[in-house]
CSV table of C-alpha atoms and ligand atoms in Angstrom, one decimal:
chain,number,residue,atom,x,y,z
R,108,UNK,CA,0.0,0.0,0.0
R,109,UNK,CA,1.3,3.5,-0.9
R,110,UNK,CA,0.8,6.8,1.0
R,111,UNK,CA,1.8,10.2,-0.4
R,112,UNK,CA,1.7,13.1,2.0
R,113,UNK,CA,2.0,16.7,0.9
R,114,UNK,CA,3.0,19.2,3.5
R,115,UNK,CA,5.1,22.3,4.1
R,116,UNK,CA,6.7,20.5,7.0
R,117,UNK,CA,8.1,17.2,5.6
R,118,UNK,CA,10.2,16.7,8.8
R,119,UNK,CA,7.0,16.3,10.8
R,120,UNK,CA,6.6,12.9,9.2
R,121,UNK,CA,10.0,11.6,10.2
R,122,UNK,CA,8.5,9.6,13.1
R,123,UNK,CA,7.0,7.2,10.5
R,124,UNK,CA,10.5,5.6,10.5
R,125,UNK,CA,10.0,4.4,14.1
R,126,UNK,CA,8.4,1.3,15.6
R,127,UNK,CA,6.0,-1.1,13.8
R,128,UNK,CA,5.3,1.3,10.9
R,129,UNK,CA,9.0,1.9,10.4
R,130,UNK,CA,9.6,-1.8,10.2
R,131,UNK,CA,6.6,-2.2,7.8
R,132,UNK,CA,8.2,0.5,5.6
R,133,UNK,CA,11.6,-1.3,5.6
R,134,UNK,CA,9.9,-4.6,4.8
R,135,UNK,CA,8.0,-2.9,1.9
R,136,UNK,CA,4.5,-3.6,3.3
R,137,UNK,CA,3.7,0.1,3.5
R,138,UNK,CA,5.3,2.7,1.2
R,139,UNK,CA,5.2,6.3,2.4
R,140,UNK,CA,6.4,9.3,0.3
R,141,UNK,CA,6.5,12.8,1.7
R,142,UNK,CA,6.4,15.8,-0.6
R,143,UNK,CA,7.2,19.4,0.2
R,144,UNK,CA,4.5,21.6,-1.1
R,145,UNK,CA,7.0,24.4,-1.6
R,146,UNK,CA,8.7,22.3,-4.3
R,147,UNK,CA,5.6,22.9,-6.4
R,148,UNK,CA,5.7,26.7,-6.2
R,149,UNK,CA,6.9,28.8,-9.1
R,150,UNK,CA,7.9,32.1,-7.5
R,151,UNK,CA,11.3,33.0,-5.9
R,152,UNK,CA,9.9,33.1,-2.4
R,153,UNK,CA,8.2,29.7,-2.7
R,154,UNK,CA,4.9,31.2,-1.6
R,155,UNK,CA,2.1,28.8,-0.5
R,156,UNK,CA,-0.4,31.2,1.1
R,157,UNK,CA,-2.2,34.5,0.5
R,158,UNK,CA,-4.8,36.7,2.2
R,159,UNK,CA,-8.4,35.5,2.3
R,160,UNK,CA,-11.0,36.9,-0.2
R,161,UNK,CA,-13.7,38.6,1.9
R,162,UNK,CA,-11.2,39.6,4.6
R,163,UNK,CA,-10.7,38.1,8.0
R,164,UNK,CA,-7.9,36.8,10.1
R,165,UNK,CA,-5.1,34.5,8.9
R,166,UNK,CA,-3.9,33.2,5.5
R,167,UNK,CA,-5.3,30.7,3.0
R,168,UNK,CA,-3.2,28.2,1.1
R,169,UNK,CA,-3.0,29.0,-2.6
R,170,UNK,CA,-4.6,26.6,-5.1
R,171,UNK,CA,-1.8,26.6,-7.7
R,172,UNK,CA,0.9,24.7,-5.7
R,173,UNK,CA,-1.7,22.2,-4.5
R,174,UNK,CA,-2.8,21.5,-8.0
R,175,UNK,CA,0.8,20.9,-9.2
R,176,UNK,CA,1.6,18.7,-6.1
R,177,UNK,CA,-1.6,16.7,-6.4
R,178,UNK,CA,-1.1,16.1,-10.1
R,179,UNK,CA,2.4,14.8,-9.3
R,180,UNK,CA,1.1,12.5,-6.6
R,181,UNK,CA,-1.7,11.2,-8.7
R,182,UNK,CA,0.8,10.1,-11.4
R,183,UNK,CA,2.8,8.1,-8.8
R,184,UNK,CA,2.6,4.4,-7.9
R,185,UNK,CA,0.3,1.6,-9.2
R,186,UNK,CA,-2.5,4.0,-9.8
R,187,UNK,CA,-5.2,3.6,-12.5
R,188,UNK,CA,-5.3,6.5,-14.9
R,189,UNK,CA,-8.0,9.1,-14.3
R,190,UNK,CA,-11.2,8.2,-16.3
R,191,UNK,CA,-12.2,10.7,-19.0
R,192,UNK,CA,-15.5,11.2,-17.2
R,193,UNK,CA,-14.7,11.4,-13.4
R,194,UNK,CA,-18.5,11.2,-12.7
R,195,UNK,CA,-18.5,7.7,-14.2
R,196,UNK,CA,-15.6,6.5,-12.1
R,197,UNK,CA,-16.3,4.0,-9.2
R,198,UNK,CA,-14.6,4.6,-5.8
R,199,UNK,CA,-12.0,1.9,-6.6
R,200,UNK,CA,-10.9,3.6,-9.8
R,201,UNK,CA,-9.1,6.6,-8.4
R,202,UNK,CA,-6.7,6.9,-5.5
R,203,UNK,CA,-8.1,8.4,-2.3
R,204,UNK,CA,-7.2,11.9,-1.3
R,205,UNK,CA,-7.7,12.5,2.5
R,206,UNK,CA,-7.9,16.2,3.4
R,207,UNK,CA,-7.6,16.6,7.2
R,208,UNK,CA,-9.9,19.4,8.4
R,209,UNK,CA,-11.9,20.0,11.6
R,210,UNK,CA,-14.9,20.5,9.3
R,211,UNK,CA,-14.7,17.0,7.7
R,212,UNK,CA,-16.5,13.7,8.5
R,213,UNK,CA,-15.1,12.0,11.6
R,214,UNK,CA,-12.1,9.7,10.9
R,215,UNK,CA,-13.2,6.3,12.3
R,216,UNK,CA,-12.0,2.7,12.6
R,217,UNK,CA,-14.5,1.8,9.9
R,218,UNK,CA,-13.0,4.3,7.5
R,219,UNK,CA,-9.5,3.1,8.5
R,220,UNK,CA,-10.6,-0.5,7.5
R,221,UNK,CA,-12.0,0.8,4.2
R,222,UNK,CA,-8.8,2.6,3.4
R,223,UNK,CA,-6.6,-0.3,4.3
R,224,UNK,CA,-8.1,-2.1,1.3
R,225,UNK,CA,-7.0,0.6,-1.1
R,226,UNK,CA,-3.7,0.7,-3.0
R,227,UNK,CA,-3.0,4.4,-2.9
R,228,UNK,CA,-3.9,7.0,-0.4
R,229,UNK,CA,-2.7,10.7,-0.6
R,230,UNK,CA,-3.0,13.2,2.3
R,231,UNK,CA,-3.1,16.9,1.8
R,232,UNK,CA,-1.9,18.6,5.0
R,233,UNK,CA,-3.3,22.1,5.4
R,234,UNK,CA,-1.9,24.9,7.5
R,235,UNK,CA,-3.0,28.5,8.3
R,236,UNK,CA,-6.8,28.8,7.8
R,237,UNK,CA,-6.8,25.8,5.4
R,238,UNK,CA,-6.6,25.2,1.6
R,239,UNK,CA,-8.6,27.2,-1.0
R,240,UNK,CA,-11.9,25.4,-1.2
R,241,UNK,CA,-11.8,25.1,-5.0
R,242,UNK,CA,-8.9,22.6,-4.8
R,243,UNK,CA,-11.2,19.9,-3.4
R,244,UNK,CA,-13.7,20.0,-6.3
R,245,UNK,CA,-10.9,20.2,-8.8
R,246,UNK,CA,-9.1,17.2,-7.2
R,247,UNK,CA,-12.2,15.0,-7.8
R,248,UNK,CA,-10.9,14.6,-11.4
R,249,UNK,CA,-7.9,12.7,-10.1
R,250,UNK,CA,-8.9,11.4,-6.6
R,251,UNK,CA,-11.8,10.2,-4.5
R,252,UNK,CA,-11.7,13.1,-2.1
R,253,UNK,CA,-12.6,12.7,1.6
R,254,UNK,CA,-12.5,15.6,4.0
R,255,UNK,CA,-11.8,14.0,7.4
R,256,UNK,CA,-11.5,15.3,11.0
R,257,UNK,CA,-9.6,13.6,13.8
R,258,UNK,CA,-12.1,15.1,16.4
R,259,UNK,CA,-13.9,18.2,17.5
R,260,UNK,CA,-10.8,20.3,18.3
R,261,UNK,CA,-8.4,22.4,16.2
R,262,UNK,CA,-4.8,21.5,15.4
R,263,UNK,CA,-2.2,23.8,13.9
R,264,UNK,CA,-1.9,21.7,10.8
R,265,UNK,CA,-2.8,18.4,9.1
R,266,UNK,CA,0.5,16.7,9.8
R,267,UNK,CA,-0.5,15.2,13.2
R,268,UNK,CA,-3.8,14.1,11.6
R,269,UNK,CA,-1.9,12.5,8.7
R,270,UNK,CA,0.4,10.6,11.2
R,271,UNK,CA,-2.7,9.3,13.1
R,272,UNK,CA,-4.4,8.2,9.9
R,273,UNK,CA,-1.4,6.5,8.4
R,274,UNK,CA,-0.8,4.6,11.6
R,275,UNK,CA,-4.5,3.6,12.0
R,276,UNK,CA,-4.7,2.4,8.4
R,277,UNK,CA,-1.1,1.1,8.1
R,278,UNK,CA,-1.5,-1.3,11.1
R,279,UNK,CA,-4.5,-2.9,9.3
R,280,UNK,CA,-2.4,-3.8,6.3
R,281,UNK,CA,-1.7,-7.6,6.5
R,282,UNK,CA,1.7,-8.4,8.0
R,283,UNK,CA,2.2,-5.0,9.8
R,284,UNK,CA,0.9,-6.2,13.2
R,285,UNK,CA,2.4,-9.6,14.0
R,286,UNK,CA,-0.8,-11.2,15.5
R,287,UNK,CA,-3.8,-10.4,13.4
R,288,UNK,CA,-6.1,-11.7,16.2
R,289,UNK,CA,-5.1,-8.7,18.3
R,290,UNK,CA,-6.6,-6.3,15.7
R,291,UNK,CA,-10.0,-8.0,15.8
R,292,UNK,CA,-10.6,-7.6,19.6
R,293,UNK,CA,-9.8,-3.9,19.8
R,294,UNK,CA,-11.9,-1.0,20.7
R,295,UNK,CA,-14.2,0.2,17.9
R,296,UNK,CA,-13.9,-3.0,15.8
R,297,UNK,CA,-17.4,-4.2,16.9
R,298,UNK,CA,-18.9,-0.9,17.9
R,299,UNK,CA,-17.8,-1.3,21.6
R,300,UNK,CA,-14.8,-0.2,23.6
R,301,UNK,CA,-12.3,-2.8,24.5
R,302,UNK,CA,-12.5,-4.7,27.9
R,303,UNK,CA,-9.9,-3.9,30.6
R,304,UNK,CA,-6.6,-5.8,30.4
R,305,UNK,CA,-4.2,-7.0,33.1
R,306,UNK,CA,-0.8,-8.8,33.3
R,307,UNK,CA,1.4,-10.2,36.1
R,308,UNK,CA,1.6,-9.9,39.1
R,309,UNK,CA,-1.9,-11.1,40.0
R,310,UNK,CA,-1.8,-8.9,43.1
R,311,UNK,CA,-0.1,-5.5,42.7
R,312,UNK,CA,0.1,-2.9,45.5
R,313,UNK,CA,-3.1,-4.4,47.1
R,314,UNK,CA,-5.0,-4.4,43.8
R,315,UNK,CA,-6.0,-7.9,42.6
R,316,UNK,CA,-6.7,-9.0,39.0
R,317,UNK,CA,-10.5,-9.9,38.7
R,318,UNK,CA,-10.6,-13.6,39.8
R,319,UNK,CA,-12.5,-14.7,36.7
R,320,UNK,CA,-9.4,-14.1,34.6
R,321,UNK,CA,-7.4,-16.6,36.7
R,322,UNK,CA,-10.2,-19.2,36.5
R,323,UNK,CA,-9.1,-20.9,33.3
R,324,UNK,CA,-12.7,-21.0,32.2
R,325,UNK,CA,-12.7,-19.5,28.7
R,326,UNK,CA,-16.4,-19.2,28.5
R,327,UNK,CA,-16.6,-17.3,31.7
R,328,UNK,CA,-13.7,-15.1,30.7
R,329,UNK,CA,-15.4,-14.3,27.3
R,330,UNK,CA,-18.7,-13.5,29.0
R,331,UNK,CA,-17.0,-11.2,31.6
R,332,UNK,CA,-15.1,-9.4,28.9
R,333,UNK,CA,-18.2,-8.8,26.9
R,334,UNK,CA,-20.1,-7.5,29.9
R,335,UNK,CA,-17.1,-5.1,30.7
R,336,UNK,CA,-17.1,-3.9,27.0
R,337,UNK,CA,-20.8,-3.1,27.3
R,338,UNK,CA,-20.6,-1.4,30.7
R,339,UNK,CA,-17.6,0.9,29.8
R,340,UNK,CA,-19.1,1.8,26.4
R,341,UNK,CA,-22.4,2.7,28.1
R,342,UNK,CA,-20.7,4.8,30.8
R,343,UNK,CA,-17.9,6.4,28.7
R,344,UNK,CA,-19.4,6.7,25.3
R,345,UNK,CA,-23.2,7.0,25.3
R,346,UNK,CA,-23.0,8.0,21.6
R,347,UNK,CA,-21.4,4.7,20.6
R,348,UNK,CA,-23.7,2.8,23.0
R,349,UNK,CA,-26.8,4.3,21.4
R,350,UNK,CA,-25.6,3.3,17.9
R,351,UNK,CA,-24.7,-0.2,19.1
R,352,UNK,CA,-27.9,-0.7,21.0
R,353,UNK,CA,-30.0,0.3,18.1
R,354,UNK,CA,-28.4,-2.3,15.8
R,355,UNK,CA,-29.4,-5.2,18.1
X,433,SAM,N1,-9.7,27.6,10.0
X,433,SAM,C1,-9.9,26.1,10.0
X,433,SAM,C2,-11.3,25.8,10.6
X,433,SAM,O1,-11.7,26.5,11.5
X,433,SAM,O2,-11.9,24.8,10.2
X,433,SAM,C3,-8.9,25.5,10.9
X,433,SAM,C4,-7.5,25.5,10.3
X,433,SAM,S1,-6.3,24.7,11.3
X,433,SAM,C5,-5.6,26.0,12.2
X,433,SAM,C6,-5.1,24.3,10.1
X,433,SAM,C7,-5.1,22.9,9.6
X,433,SAM,O3,-5.0,22.0,10.6
X,433,SAM,C8,-6.3,22.5,8.8
X,433,SAM,O4,-6.3,22.9,7.5
X,433,SAM,C9,-6.2,21.0,8.9
X,433,SAM,O5,-5.3,20.5,7.9
X,433,SAM,C10,-5.6,20.8,10.3
X,433,SAM,N2,-6.5,20.4,11.3
X,433,SAM,C11,-6.9,21.2,12.4
X,433,SAM,N3,-7.8,20.6,13.2
X,433,SAM,C12,-8.0,19.3,12.6
X,433,SAM,C13,-8.8,18.3,13.0
X,433,SAM,N4,-9.6,18.3,14.1
X,433,SAM,N5,-8.8,17.2,12.2
X,433,SAM,C14,-8.0,17.1,11.1
X,433,SAM,N6,-7.2,18.1,10.7
X,433,SAM,C15,-7.2,19.2,11.5
């Protein structure tokens, strides 16, 4: 699977060399390319931003460098050529372009699973007040564009969101996480939060591990874990619980 990240701070993405994802990159399971948006500017000052039409605080990222950078990215990798009529293209025909933004749809485990099945995912990291809105409509000619938010708060730029999304998607690529069973039992995979986990010693500073986990009775352990999942989801995330409950 290939990721292309466009940013004005390529060094932000250096941590992708560390840990499981770093190993996955070295083993060729996940291919990550980082592009400096300023390499796609045409002026002496390598300008990527300008003042907003209509006034207001802050700067807006200019469309021209984004168009050049995204055209370059779309031409990379094992990517199907853009269809003559983008409207007739199915979702699998074009690479995905993720645009991190607090005004996007929520990035979820479900979306991470969907993206892990794609060959090519590009990420456009905004800064300042964001990217000129016209870029997103234009980019539909080359990509399936998804505006995605990490959560209901505002970051300084899209790089942290890109890191989170690459990690969430990358770890679902077969071979990246050693034991695939550990991926299935995690929070959000079945609409519930994960059950609490414990390791040795069985008694630590006067706090005992729940006795059922020491019983050796797999049926009882499974039932206890399920009840814990339901209880903590109900208590901590009423929104998830309501969605889960209504599916029953
Ligand atoms: N003015 C924008 C707004 O109010 O929606 C916020 C711009 S923010 C300072 C700069 C960039 O950070 C955004 O373009 C986006 O790339 C990124 N960003 C900020 N918060 C984010 C979030 N919750 N999820 C994903 N990306 C985010």
